[in-house]
Tab-separated table of C-alpha atoms and ligand atoms in Angstrom:
chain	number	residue	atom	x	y	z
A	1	UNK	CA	-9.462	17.875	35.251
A	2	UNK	CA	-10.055	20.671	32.570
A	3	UNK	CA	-11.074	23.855	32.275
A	4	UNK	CA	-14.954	23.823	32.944
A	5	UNK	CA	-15.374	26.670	35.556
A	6	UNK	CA	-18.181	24.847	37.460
A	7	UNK	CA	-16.821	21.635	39.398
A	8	UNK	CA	-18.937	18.683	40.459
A	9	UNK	CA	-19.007	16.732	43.509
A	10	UNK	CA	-20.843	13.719	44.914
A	11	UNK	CA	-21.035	14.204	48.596
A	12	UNK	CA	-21.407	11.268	50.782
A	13	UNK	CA	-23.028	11.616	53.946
A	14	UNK	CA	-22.396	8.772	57.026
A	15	UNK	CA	-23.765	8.311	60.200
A	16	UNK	CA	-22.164	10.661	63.037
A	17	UNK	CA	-23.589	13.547	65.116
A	18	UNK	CA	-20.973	16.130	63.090
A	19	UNK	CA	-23.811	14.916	59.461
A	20	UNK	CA	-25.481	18.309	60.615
A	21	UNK	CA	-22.009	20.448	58.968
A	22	UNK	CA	-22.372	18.202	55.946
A	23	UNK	CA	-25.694	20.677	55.088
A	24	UNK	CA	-23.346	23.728	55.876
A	25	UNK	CA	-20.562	22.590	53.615
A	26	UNK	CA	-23.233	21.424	50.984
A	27	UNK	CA	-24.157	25.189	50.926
A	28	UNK	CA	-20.779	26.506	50.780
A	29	UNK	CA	-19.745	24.236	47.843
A	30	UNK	CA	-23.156	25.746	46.168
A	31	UNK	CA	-22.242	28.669	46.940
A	32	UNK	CA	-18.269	28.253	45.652
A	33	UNK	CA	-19.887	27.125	42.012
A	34	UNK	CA	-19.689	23.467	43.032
A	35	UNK	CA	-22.544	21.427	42.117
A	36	UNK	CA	-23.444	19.298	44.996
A	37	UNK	CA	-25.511	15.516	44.613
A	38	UNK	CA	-25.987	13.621	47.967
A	39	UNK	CA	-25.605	10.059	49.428
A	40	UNK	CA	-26.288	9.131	52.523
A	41	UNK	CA	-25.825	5.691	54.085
A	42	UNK	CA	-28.645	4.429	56.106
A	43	UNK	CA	-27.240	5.871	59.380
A	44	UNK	CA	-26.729	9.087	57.883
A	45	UNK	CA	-30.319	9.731	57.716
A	46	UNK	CA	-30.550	9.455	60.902
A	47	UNK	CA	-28.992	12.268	61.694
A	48	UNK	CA	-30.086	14.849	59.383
A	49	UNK	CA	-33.038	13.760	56.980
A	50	UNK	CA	-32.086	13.426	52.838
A	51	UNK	CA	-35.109	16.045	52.681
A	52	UNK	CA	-32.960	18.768	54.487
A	53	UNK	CA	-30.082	17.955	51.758
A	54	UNK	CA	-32.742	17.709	48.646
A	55	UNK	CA	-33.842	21.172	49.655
A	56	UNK	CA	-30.252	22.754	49.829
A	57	UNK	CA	-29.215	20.964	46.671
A	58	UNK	CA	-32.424	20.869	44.803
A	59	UNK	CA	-31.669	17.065	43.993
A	60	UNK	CA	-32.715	14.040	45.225
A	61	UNK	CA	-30.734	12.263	47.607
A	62	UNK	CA	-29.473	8.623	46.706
A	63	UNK	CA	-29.916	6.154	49.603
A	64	UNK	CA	-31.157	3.091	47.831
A	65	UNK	CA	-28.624	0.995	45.910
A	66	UNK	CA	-31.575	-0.501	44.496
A	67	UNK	CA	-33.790	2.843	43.554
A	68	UNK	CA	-35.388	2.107	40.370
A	69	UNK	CA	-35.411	5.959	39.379
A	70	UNK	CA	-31.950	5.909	37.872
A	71	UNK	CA	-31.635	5.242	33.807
A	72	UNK	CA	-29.286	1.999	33.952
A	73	UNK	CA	-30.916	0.858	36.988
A	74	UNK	CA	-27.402	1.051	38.817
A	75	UNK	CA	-27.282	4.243	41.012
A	76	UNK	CA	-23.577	3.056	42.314
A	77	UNK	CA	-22.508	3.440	38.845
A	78	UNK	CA	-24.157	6.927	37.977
A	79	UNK	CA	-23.411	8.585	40.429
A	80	UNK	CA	-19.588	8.912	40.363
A	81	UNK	CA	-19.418	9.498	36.688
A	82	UNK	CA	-19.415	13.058	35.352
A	83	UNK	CA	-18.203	14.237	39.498
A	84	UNK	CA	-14.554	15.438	39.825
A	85	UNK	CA	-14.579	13.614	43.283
A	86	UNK	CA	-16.810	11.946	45.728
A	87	UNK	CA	-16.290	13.635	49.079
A	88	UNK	CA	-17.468	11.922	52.521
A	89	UNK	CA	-17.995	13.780	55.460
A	90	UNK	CA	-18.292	13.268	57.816
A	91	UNK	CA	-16.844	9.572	57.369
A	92	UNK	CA	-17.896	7.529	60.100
A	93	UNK	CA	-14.642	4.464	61.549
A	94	UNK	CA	-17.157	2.365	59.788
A	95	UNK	CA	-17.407	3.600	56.208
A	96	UNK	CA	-13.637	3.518	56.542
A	97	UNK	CA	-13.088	0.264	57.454
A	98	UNK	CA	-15.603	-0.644	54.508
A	99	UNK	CA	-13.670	1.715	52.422
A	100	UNK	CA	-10.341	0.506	53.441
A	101	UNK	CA	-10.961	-3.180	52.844
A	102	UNK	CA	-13.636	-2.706	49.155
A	103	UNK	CA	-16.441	-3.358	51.666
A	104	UNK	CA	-19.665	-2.653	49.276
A	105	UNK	CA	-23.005	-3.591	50.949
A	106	UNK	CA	-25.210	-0.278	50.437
A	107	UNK	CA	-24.803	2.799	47.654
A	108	UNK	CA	-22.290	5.118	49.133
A	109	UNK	CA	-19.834	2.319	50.132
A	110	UNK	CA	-20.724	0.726	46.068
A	111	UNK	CA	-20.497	3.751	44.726
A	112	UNK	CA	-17.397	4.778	46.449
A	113	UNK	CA	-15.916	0.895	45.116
A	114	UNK	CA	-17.073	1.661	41.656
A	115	UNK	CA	-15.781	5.165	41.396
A	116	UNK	CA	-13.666	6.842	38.457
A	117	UNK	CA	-12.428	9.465	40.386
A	118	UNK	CA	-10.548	11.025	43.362
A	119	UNK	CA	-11.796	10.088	47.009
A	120	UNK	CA	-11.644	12.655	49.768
A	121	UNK	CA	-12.855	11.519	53.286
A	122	UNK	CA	-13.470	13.865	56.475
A	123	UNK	CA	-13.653	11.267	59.279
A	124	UNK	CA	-15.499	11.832	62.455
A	125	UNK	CA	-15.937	10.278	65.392
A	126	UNK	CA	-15.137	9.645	69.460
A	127	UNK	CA	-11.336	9.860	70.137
A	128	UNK	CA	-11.261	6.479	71.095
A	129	UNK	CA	-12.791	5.458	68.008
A	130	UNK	CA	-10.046	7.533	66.155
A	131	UNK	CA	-7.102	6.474	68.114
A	132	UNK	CA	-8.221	2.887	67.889
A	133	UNK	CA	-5.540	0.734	65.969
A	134	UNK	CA	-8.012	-0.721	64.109
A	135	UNK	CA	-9.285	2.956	62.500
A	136	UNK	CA	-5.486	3.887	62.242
A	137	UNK	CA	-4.606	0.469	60.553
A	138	UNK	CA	-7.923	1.455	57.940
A	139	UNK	CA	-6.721	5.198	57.552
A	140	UNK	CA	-3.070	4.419	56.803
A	141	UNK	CA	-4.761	1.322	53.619
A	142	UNK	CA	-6.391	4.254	52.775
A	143	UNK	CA	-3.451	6.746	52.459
A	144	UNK	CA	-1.655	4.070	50.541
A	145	UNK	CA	-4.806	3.602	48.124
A	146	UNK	CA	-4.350	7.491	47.540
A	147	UNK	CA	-7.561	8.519	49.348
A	148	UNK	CA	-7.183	11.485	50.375
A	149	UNK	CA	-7.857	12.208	54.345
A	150	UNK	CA	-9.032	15.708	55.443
A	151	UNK	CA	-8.753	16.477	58.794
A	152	UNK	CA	-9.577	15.917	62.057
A	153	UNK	CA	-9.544	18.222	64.391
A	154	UNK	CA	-9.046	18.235	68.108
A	155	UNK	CA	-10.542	19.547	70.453
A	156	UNK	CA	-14.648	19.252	72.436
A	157	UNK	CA	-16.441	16.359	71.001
A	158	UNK	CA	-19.955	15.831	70.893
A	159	UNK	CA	-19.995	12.816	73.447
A	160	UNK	CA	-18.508	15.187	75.973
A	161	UNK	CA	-14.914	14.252	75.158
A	162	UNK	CA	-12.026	15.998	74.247
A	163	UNK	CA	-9.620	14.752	71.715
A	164	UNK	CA	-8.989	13.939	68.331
A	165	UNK	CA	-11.598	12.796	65.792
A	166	UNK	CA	-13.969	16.454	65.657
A	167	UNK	CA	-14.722	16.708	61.706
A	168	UNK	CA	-13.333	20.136	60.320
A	169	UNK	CA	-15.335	23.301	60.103
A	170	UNK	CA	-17.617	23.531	56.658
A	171	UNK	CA	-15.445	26.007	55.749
A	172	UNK	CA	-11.734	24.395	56.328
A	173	UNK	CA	-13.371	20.975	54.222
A	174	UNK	CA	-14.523	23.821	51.775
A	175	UNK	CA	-11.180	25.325	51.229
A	176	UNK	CA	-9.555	22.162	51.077
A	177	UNK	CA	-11.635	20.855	48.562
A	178	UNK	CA	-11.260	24.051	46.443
A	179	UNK	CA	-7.847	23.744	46.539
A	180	UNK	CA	-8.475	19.942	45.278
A	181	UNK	CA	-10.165	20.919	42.629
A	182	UNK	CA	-8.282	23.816	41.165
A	183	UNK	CA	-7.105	23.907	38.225
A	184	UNK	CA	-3.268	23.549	37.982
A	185	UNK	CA	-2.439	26.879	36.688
A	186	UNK	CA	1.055	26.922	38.486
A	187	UNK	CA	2.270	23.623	37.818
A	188	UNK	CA	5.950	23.331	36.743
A	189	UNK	CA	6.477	27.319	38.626
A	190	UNK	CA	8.480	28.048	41.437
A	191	UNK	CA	6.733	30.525	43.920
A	192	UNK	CA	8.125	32.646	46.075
A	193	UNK	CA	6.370	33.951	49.195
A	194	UNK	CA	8.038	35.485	52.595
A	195	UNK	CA	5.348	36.034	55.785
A	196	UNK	CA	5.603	37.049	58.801
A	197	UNK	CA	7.070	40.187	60.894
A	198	UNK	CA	11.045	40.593	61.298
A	199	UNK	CA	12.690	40.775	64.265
A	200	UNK	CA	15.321	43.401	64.607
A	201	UNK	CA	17.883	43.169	67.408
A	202	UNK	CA	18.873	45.921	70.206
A	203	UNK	CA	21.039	43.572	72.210
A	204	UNK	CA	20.900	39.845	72.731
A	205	UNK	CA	17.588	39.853	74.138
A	206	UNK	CA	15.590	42.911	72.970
A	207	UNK	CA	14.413	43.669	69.865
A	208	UNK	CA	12.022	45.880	67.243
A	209	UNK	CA	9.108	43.674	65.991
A	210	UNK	CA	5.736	44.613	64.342
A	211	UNK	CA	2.581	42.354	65.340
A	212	UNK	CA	1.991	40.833	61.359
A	213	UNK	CA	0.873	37.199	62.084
A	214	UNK	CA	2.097	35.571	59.199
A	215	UNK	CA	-1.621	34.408	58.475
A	216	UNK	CA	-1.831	35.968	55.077
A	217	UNK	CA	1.510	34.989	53.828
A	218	UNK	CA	1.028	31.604	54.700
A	219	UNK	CA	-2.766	31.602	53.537
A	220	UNK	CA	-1.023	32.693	50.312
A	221	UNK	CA	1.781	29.975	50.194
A	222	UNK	CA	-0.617	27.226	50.774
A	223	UNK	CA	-3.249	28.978	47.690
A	224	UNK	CA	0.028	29.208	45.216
A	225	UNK	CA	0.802	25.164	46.344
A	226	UNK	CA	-2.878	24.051	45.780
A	227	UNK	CA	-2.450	25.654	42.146
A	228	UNK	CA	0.266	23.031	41.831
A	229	UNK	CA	3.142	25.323	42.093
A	230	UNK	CA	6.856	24.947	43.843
A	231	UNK	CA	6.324	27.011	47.088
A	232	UNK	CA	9.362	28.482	48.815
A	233	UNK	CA	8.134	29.796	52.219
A	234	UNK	CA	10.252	32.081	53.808
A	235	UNK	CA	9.033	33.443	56.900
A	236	UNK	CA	10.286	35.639	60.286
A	237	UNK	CA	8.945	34.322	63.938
A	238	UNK	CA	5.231	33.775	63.613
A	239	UNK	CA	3.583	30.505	65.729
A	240	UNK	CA	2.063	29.172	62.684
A	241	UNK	CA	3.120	26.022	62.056
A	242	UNK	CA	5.324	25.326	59.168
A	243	UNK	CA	2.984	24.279	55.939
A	244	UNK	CA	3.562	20.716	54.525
A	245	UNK	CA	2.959	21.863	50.901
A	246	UNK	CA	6.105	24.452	51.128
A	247	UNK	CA	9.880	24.457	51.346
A	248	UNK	CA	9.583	26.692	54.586
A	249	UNK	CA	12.672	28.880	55.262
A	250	UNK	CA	12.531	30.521	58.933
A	251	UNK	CA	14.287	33.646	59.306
A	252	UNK	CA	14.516	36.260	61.909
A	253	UNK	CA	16.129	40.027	60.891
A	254	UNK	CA	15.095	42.051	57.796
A	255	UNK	CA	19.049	41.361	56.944
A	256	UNK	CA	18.480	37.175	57.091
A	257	UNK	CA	15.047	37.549	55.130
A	258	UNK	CA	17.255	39.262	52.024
A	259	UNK	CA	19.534	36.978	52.254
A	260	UNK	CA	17.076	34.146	52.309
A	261	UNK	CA	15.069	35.894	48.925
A	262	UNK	CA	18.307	36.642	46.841
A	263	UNK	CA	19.289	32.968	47.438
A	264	UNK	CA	15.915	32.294	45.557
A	265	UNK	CA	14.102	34.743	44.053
A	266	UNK	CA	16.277	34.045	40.175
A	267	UNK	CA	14.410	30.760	40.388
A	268	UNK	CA	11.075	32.261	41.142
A	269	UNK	CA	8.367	32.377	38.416
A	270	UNK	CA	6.267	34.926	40.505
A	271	UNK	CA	7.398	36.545	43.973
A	272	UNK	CA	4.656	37.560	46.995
A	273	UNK	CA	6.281	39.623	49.272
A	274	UNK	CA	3.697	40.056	52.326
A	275	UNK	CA	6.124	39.890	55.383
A	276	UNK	CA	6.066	42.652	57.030
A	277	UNK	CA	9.833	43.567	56.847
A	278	UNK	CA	11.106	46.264	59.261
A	279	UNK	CA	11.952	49.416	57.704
A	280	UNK	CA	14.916	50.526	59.964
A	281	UNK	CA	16.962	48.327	62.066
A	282	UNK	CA	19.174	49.340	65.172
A	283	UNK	CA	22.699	50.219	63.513
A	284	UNK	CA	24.695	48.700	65.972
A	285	UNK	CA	23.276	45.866	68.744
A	286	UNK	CA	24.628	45.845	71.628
A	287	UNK	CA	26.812	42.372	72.268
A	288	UNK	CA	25.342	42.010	75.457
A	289	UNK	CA	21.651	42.763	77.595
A	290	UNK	CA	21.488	46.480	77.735
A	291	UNK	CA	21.606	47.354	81.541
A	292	UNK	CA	19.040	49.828	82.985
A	293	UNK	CA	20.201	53.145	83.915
A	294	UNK	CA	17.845	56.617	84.921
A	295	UNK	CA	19.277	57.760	81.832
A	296	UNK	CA	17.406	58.449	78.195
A	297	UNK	CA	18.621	56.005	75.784
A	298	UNK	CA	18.782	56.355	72.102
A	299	UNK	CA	19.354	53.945	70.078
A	300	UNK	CA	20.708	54.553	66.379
A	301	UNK	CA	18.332	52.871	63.224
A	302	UNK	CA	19.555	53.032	59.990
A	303	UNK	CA	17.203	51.411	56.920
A	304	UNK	CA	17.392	48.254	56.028
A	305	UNK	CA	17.138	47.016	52.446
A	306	UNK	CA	13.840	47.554	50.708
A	307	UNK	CA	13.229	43.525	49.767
A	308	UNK	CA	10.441	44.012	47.278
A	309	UNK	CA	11.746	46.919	45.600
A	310	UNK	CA	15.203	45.049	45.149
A	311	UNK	CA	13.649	41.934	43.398
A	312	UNK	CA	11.273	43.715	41.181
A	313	UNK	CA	14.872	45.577	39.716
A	314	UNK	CA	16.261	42.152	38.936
A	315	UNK	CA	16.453	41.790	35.427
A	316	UNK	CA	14.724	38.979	34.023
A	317	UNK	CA	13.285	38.538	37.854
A	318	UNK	CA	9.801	37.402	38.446
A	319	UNK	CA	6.579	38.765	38.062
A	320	UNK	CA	6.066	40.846	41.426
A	321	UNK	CA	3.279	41.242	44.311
A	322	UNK	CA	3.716	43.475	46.845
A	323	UNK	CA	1.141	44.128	50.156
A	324	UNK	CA	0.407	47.370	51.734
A	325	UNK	CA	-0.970	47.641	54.708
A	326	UNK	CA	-2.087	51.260	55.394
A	327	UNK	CA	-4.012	52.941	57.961
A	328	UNK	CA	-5.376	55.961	56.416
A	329	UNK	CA	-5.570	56.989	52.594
A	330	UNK	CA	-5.464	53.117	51.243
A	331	UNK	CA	-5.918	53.986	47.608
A	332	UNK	CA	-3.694	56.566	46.853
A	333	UNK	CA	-0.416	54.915	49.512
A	334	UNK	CA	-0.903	51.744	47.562
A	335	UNK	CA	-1.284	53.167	43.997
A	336	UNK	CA	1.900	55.481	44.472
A	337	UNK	CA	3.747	52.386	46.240
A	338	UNK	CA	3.159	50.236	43.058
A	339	UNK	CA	4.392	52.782	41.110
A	340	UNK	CA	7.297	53.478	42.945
A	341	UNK	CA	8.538	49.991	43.089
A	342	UNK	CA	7.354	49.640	39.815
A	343	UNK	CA	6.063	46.544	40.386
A	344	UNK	CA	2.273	45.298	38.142
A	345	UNK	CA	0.111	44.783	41.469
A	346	UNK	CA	0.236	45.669	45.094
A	347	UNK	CA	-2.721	44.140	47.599
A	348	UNK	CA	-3.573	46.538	50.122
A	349	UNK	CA	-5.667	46.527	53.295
A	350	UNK	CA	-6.004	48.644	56.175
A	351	UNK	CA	-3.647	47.476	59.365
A	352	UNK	CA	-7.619	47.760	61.219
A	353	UNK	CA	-8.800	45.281	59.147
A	354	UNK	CA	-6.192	43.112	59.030
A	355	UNK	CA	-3.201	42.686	61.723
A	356	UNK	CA	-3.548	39.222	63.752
A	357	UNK	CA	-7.261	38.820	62.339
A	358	UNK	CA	-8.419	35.385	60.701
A	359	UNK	CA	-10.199	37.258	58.350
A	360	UNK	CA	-9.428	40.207	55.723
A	361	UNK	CA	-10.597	43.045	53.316
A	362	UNK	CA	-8.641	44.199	50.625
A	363	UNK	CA	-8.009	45.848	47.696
A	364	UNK	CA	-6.256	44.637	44.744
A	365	UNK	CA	-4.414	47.623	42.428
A	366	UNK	CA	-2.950	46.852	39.334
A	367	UNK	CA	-2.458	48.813	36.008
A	368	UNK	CA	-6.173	48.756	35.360
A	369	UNK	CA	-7.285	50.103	38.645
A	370	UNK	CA	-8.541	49.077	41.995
A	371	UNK	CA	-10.475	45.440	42.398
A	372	UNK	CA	-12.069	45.254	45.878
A	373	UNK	CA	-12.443	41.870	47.421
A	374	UNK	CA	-15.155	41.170	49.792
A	375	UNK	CA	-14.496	40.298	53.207
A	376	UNK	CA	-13.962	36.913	53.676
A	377	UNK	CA	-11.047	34.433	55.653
A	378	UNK	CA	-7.516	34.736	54.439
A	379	UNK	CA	-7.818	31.697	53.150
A	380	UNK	CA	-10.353	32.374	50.678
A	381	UNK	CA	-8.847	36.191	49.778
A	382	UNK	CA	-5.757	34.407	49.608
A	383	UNK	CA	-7.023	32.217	46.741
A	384	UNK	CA	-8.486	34.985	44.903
A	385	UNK	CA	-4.933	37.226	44.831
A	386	UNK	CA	-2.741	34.045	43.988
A	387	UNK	CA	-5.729	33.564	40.703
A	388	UNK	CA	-5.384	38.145	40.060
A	389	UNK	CA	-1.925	37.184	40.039
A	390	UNK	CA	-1.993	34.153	37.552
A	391	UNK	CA	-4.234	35.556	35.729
A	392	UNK	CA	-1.919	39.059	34.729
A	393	UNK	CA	1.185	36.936	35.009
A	394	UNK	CA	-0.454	34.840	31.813
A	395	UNK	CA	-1.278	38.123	30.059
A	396	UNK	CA	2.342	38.989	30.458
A	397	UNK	CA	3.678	35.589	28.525
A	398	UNK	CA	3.787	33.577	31.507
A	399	UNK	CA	1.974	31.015	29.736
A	400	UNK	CA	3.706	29.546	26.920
A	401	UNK	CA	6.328	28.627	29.721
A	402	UNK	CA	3.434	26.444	31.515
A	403	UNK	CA	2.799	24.924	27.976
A	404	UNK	CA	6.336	23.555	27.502
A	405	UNK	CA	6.239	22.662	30.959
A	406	UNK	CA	3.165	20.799	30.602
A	407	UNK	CA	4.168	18.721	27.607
A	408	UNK	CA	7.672	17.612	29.004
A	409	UNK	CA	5.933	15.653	31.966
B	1	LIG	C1	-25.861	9.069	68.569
B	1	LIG	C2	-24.798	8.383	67.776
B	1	LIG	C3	-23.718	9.092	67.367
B	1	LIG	C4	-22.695	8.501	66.615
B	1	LIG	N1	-21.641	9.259	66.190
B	1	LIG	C5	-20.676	8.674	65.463
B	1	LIG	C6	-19.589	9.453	64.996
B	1	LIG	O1	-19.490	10.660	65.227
B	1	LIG	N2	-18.625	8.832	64.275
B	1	LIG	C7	-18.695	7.497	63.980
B	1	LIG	O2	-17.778	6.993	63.333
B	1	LIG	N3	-19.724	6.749	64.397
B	1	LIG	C8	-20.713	7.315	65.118
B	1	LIG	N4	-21.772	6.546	65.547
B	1	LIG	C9	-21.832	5.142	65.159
B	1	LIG	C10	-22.281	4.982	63.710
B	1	LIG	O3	-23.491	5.662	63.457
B	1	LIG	C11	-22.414	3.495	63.389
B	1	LIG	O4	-21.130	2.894	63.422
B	1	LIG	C12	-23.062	3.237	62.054
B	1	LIG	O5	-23.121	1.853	61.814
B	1	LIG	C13	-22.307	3.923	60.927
B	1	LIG	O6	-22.929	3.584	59.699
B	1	LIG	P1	-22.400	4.140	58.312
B	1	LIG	O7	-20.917	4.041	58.315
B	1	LIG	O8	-23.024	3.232	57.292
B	1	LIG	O9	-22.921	5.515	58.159
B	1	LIG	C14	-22.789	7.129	66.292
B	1	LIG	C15	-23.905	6.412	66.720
B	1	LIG	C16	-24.899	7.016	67.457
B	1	LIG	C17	-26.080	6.206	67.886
């Protein structure tokens, strides 16, 4: 891919009840600077009619493998060149199997054969449908021919059911087919990200924690690994589960997460620290459960390292993000936090808007002042720091590194 700024896609529509979020994500791609043609198989417009897709898209809809309105007379053709991918979702079991074994007997299943680019599919259907050996036998051709398979979910179906096969939300297919298409901006860069709260011990049961989800740090890990870079995850108790597209490092005290960032932050091209690290931690644990007693108990802290701070001293270290999260005075915490880590941008929110939500609101401040992002799910704000980020790490120099990168491979 290069570096046009708008992306195209060819979305093909099949026949199941979940065609109805096809006009959704159609929107969102729109919406995302994705230009957006249609196919639909036959059964597809049963479900939702091409008009409801010409009208969101402001294109006609290709259904007809033999529609005389296309130039070379061969729609299959046309239609995949120019797109950076053809995308189908929902993909019915049987546009699968027809995919899986180079079935081509209307235009999306043609087009999809003749295609010169990358194939995403968002299947669909009944659980038994999914779980069927024959759909499993079809997905894992597919894997192997380097389709890429997004999704499903679990969970209510529209039969009544409740299992595997529910297409993803619009807006999970949207992010993951932003993250398809980005550019590669952090190829050949090793990215450093910790997440989560820390868990600081009284005795062997008890402890100080915060309640930071992990979301964001995650969300960011996963935006830095779509960008193509070399993600090392480190992350205190959270119940997210591990992401495929990171080296994932768990950790539990403020003391384990330093340890865990010295042993890689030398390597690291550009460092995100959004864990919520505890400040102080109990100066002495007890060896054993404290026993209860009438009695006041205190119970010594002393401060732990300050992680962030300690990385952006490093000489030669990388190019550091720190995250604020503040519940009064946002601009003027974060500003003099930058500045006293003297580190080039710091991403603050308020904890209101942010602790254990899907969603968040913040505030990007760097040397050239305050950029507010929009509310909007951590995915998507995630996205949009990890590209600040790039984008002022480049400024600094970072990219004739990427260059020599690029041309070794
Ligand atoms: C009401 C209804 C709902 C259906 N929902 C699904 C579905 O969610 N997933 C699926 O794979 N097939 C579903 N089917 C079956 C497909 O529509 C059928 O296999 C069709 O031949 C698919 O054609 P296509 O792959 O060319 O779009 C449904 C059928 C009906 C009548």
């Amino acid at each position: 891919m290069d570096d046009r700024t708008t992306r195209r896609v060819l979305l093909g529509v099949t026949g199941g009840v979940a065609a109805y979020k096809a006009a959704e994500l159609a929107r969102a791609l729109l919406r995302n600077n994705v230009e957006v043609r249609v196919a639909m198989t036959d059964a597809g417009t049963r479900f939702v009619t091409p008009a409801t897709f010409q009208a969101l898209t402001g294109r006609p809809v290709a259904t007809d493998l033999w529609d005389a309105g296309f130039t070379s007379g061969m729609a299959h053709i046309e239609l995949s060149r120019g797109v950076d991918a053809i995308v189908v979702a929902p993909a019915s079991a049987n546009f699968l199997a027809k995919l899986a074994h180079g079935l081509a007997d209307d235009l999306l299943s043609t087009t999809c054969l003749a295609r010169a680019c990358p194939l995403l599919v968002a299947p669909a259907m009944n659980r038994e449908m999914w779980d069927n050996p024959a759909t499993q036998r079809n997905l894992a051709l597919l894997r192997g021919d380097g389709v890429a398979i997004l999704g499903p979910a679990a969970g209510d179906q529209a039969c009544g059911e409740v299992g595997m096969g529910r297409l993803l939300e619009p807006e999970e297919l949207l992010q993951a087919i932003l993250d398809f298409l980005s550019p590669k901006r952090l190829a050949g860069r090793k990215v450093l990200v910790t997440a989560g709260p820390t868990f600081e011990a009284i005795d062997t049961v008890r402890g100080i924690t915060n309640q930071s989800s992990g979301r964001m740090g995650y969300a960011i890990a996963a935006a830095a690994a779509a960008m193509g870079a070399d993600v090392t995850l480190v992350s205190g108790p959270t119940s997210l589960p591990p992401p495929a597209s990171a080296h994932f490092v768990y950790v539990t005290s403020a003391a384990e997460m330093l340890n865990a960032v010295n042993a890689h932050a030398g390597a690291a091209d550009l460092f995100f620290s959004v864990a919520a690290v505890a400040d102080y931690t109990p100066e002495a644990p007890a060896a054993r459960k404290i026993k209860k007693s009438g009695e006041p108990l205190e119970i010594k802290l002393r401060p732990t390292v300050d992680i962030l701070a300690q990385v952006a001293r490093m000489p030669g270290g990388p190019f550091c993000v720190g995250f604020a999260a503040e519940s009064e005075n946002l601009a003027e915490y974060a500003q003099a936090k930058r500045r006293k880590k003297a580190i080039p941008m710091i991403v603050a929110n308020l904890v209101q808007h942010t602790v254990g939500r899907e969603e968040n609101e913040v505030t990007i401040y760097d040397e050239a002042g305050a950029h507010a992002l929009a509310r909007a799910p951590k995915s998507r704000i995630a996205r949009a720091i990890v590209e600040h980020a790039v984008a002022l790490f480049e400024a600094r120099g970072g990219a004739p590194r990427l260059a020599t990168v690029k041309q070794a491979s």
